[in-house]
Coordinates of C-alpha atoms in Angstrom, one line a residue:
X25 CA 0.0 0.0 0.0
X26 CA 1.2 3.6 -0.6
X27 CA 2.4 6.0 2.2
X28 CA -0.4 8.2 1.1
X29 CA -3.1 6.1 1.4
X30 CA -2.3 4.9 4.4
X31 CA -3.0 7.6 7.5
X32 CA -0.4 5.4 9.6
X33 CA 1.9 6.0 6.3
X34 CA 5.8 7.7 6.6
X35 CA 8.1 7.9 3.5
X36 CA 11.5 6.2 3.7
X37 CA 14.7 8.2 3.8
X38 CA 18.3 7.7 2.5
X39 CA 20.6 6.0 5.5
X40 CA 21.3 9.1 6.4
X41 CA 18.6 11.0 6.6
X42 CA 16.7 8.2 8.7
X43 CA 19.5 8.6 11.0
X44 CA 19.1 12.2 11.3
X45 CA 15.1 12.1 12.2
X46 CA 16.5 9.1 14.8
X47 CA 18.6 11.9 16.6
X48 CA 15.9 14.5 15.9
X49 CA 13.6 12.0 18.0
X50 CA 16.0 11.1 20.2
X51 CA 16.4 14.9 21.3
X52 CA 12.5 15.5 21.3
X53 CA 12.2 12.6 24.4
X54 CA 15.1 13.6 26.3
X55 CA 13.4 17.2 26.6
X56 CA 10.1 15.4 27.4
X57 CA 12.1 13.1 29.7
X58 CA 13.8 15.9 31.6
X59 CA 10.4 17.7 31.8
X60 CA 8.3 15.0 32.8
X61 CA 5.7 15.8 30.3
X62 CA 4.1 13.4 27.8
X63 CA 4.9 13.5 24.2
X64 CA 1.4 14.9 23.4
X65 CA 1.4 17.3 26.0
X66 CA 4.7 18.4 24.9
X67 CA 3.5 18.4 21.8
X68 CA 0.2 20.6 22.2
X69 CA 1.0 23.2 20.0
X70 CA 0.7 20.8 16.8
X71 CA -2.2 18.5 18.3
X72 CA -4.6 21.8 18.6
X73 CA -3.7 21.9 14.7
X74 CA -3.9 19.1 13.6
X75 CA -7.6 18.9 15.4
X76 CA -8.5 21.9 14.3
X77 CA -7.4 21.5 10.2
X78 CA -10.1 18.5 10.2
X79 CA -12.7 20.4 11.6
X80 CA -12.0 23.7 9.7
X81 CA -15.1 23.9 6.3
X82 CA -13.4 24.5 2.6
X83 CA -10.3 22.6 4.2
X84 CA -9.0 20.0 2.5
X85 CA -6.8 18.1 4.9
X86 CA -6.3 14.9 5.3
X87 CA -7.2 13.0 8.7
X88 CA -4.1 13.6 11.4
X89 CA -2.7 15.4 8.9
X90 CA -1.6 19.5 9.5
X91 CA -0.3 21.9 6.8
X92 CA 3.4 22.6 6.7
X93 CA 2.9 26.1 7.8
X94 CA 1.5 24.6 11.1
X95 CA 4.1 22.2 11.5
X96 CA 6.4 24.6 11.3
X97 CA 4.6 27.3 13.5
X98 CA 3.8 24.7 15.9
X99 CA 7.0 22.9 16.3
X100 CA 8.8 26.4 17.2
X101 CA 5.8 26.7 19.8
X102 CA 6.0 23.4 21.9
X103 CA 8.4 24.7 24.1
X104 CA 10.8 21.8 23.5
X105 CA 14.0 23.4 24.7
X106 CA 15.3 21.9 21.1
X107 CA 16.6 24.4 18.6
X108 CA 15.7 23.0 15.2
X109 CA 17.8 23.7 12.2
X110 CA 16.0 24.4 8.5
X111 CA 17.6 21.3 7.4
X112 CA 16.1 19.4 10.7
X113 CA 12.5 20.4 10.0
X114 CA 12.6 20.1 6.1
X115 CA 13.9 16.3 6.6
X116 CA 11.0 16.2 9.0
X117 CA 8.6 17.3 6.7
X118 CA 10.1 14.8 4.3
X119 CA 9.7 12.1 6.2
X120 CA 5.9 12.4 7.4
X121 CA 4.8 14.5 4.5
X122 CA 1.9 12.7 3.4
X123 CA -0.7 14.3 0.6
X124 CA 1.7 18.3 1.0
X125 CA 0.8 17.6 4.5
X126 CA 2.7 16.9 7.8
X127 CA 1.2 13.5 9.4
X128 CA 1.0 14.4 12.7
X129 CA -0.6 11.0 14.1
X130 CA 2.4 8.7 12.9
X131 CA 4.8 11.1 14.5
X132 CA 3.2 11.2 17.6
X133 CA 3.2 7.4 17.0
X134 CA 7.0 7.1 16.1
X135 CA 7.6 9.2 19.1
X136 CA 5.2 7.1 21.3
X137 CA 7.0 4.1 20.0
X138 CA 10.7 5.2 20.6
X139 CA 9.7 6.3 23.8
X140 CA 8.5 2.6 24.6
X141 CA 12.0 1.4 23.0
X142 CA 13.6 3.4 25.3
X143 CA 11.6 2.0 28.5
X144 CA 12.3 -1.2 27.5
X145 CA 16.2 -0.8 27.1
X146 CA 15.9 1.2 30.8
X147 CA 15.3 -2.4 32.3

């Protein structure tokens, strides 16, 4: 099945850019980590967006799914304590771009994921 008809969906990357959304990650869960707040409270800024894009009339977005202008306001507004090159948030984009749109369900879900990855290595 193709990435875009699946909401669940993410492209692939070179080696190297899959390694670079791995640190990116990596960085998002130590700040949640060190804060003690959940990935989807630490992510609010993008969740209120990506709620509201499905709701909004004459929008054509799909479900999860946020336009890159919100993914980019919102990522700057979480308050992650992470400074994000241009470079960092286009390979983002890249990787969960789905329809011109960022898929904000499968990164909460690859975040959600790692996060459990990194629970089970803490034992």
């Amino acid at each position: 099945a193709n990435s875009l008809d699946n909401p669940l969906g993410a492209n692939e990357l070179s080696k190297a850019g899959e390694t670079k959304v791995e640190s990116i990650i990596a960085r998002i869960l130590e700040r949640s980590q060190a804060h003690r707040v959940s990935i989807r409270d630490l992510l609010g800024p993008l969740a209120s967006a990506a709620k509201s894009s499905s709701v909004t009339p004459n929008v054509t977005s799909s479900p999860g799914c946020i336009s890159r202008s919100h993914f980019l306001r919102g990522i700057q507004t979480c308050h992650l304590g992470v400074r994000f090159t241009d470079e960092e948030l286009a390979l983002l984009f890249c990787k969960y771009e789905r329809n011109a749109e960022f898929n904000y369900y499968r990164f909460c879900r690859d975040l959600e994921m790692a996060q459990q990855g990194l629970h089970l290595g803490a034992r």
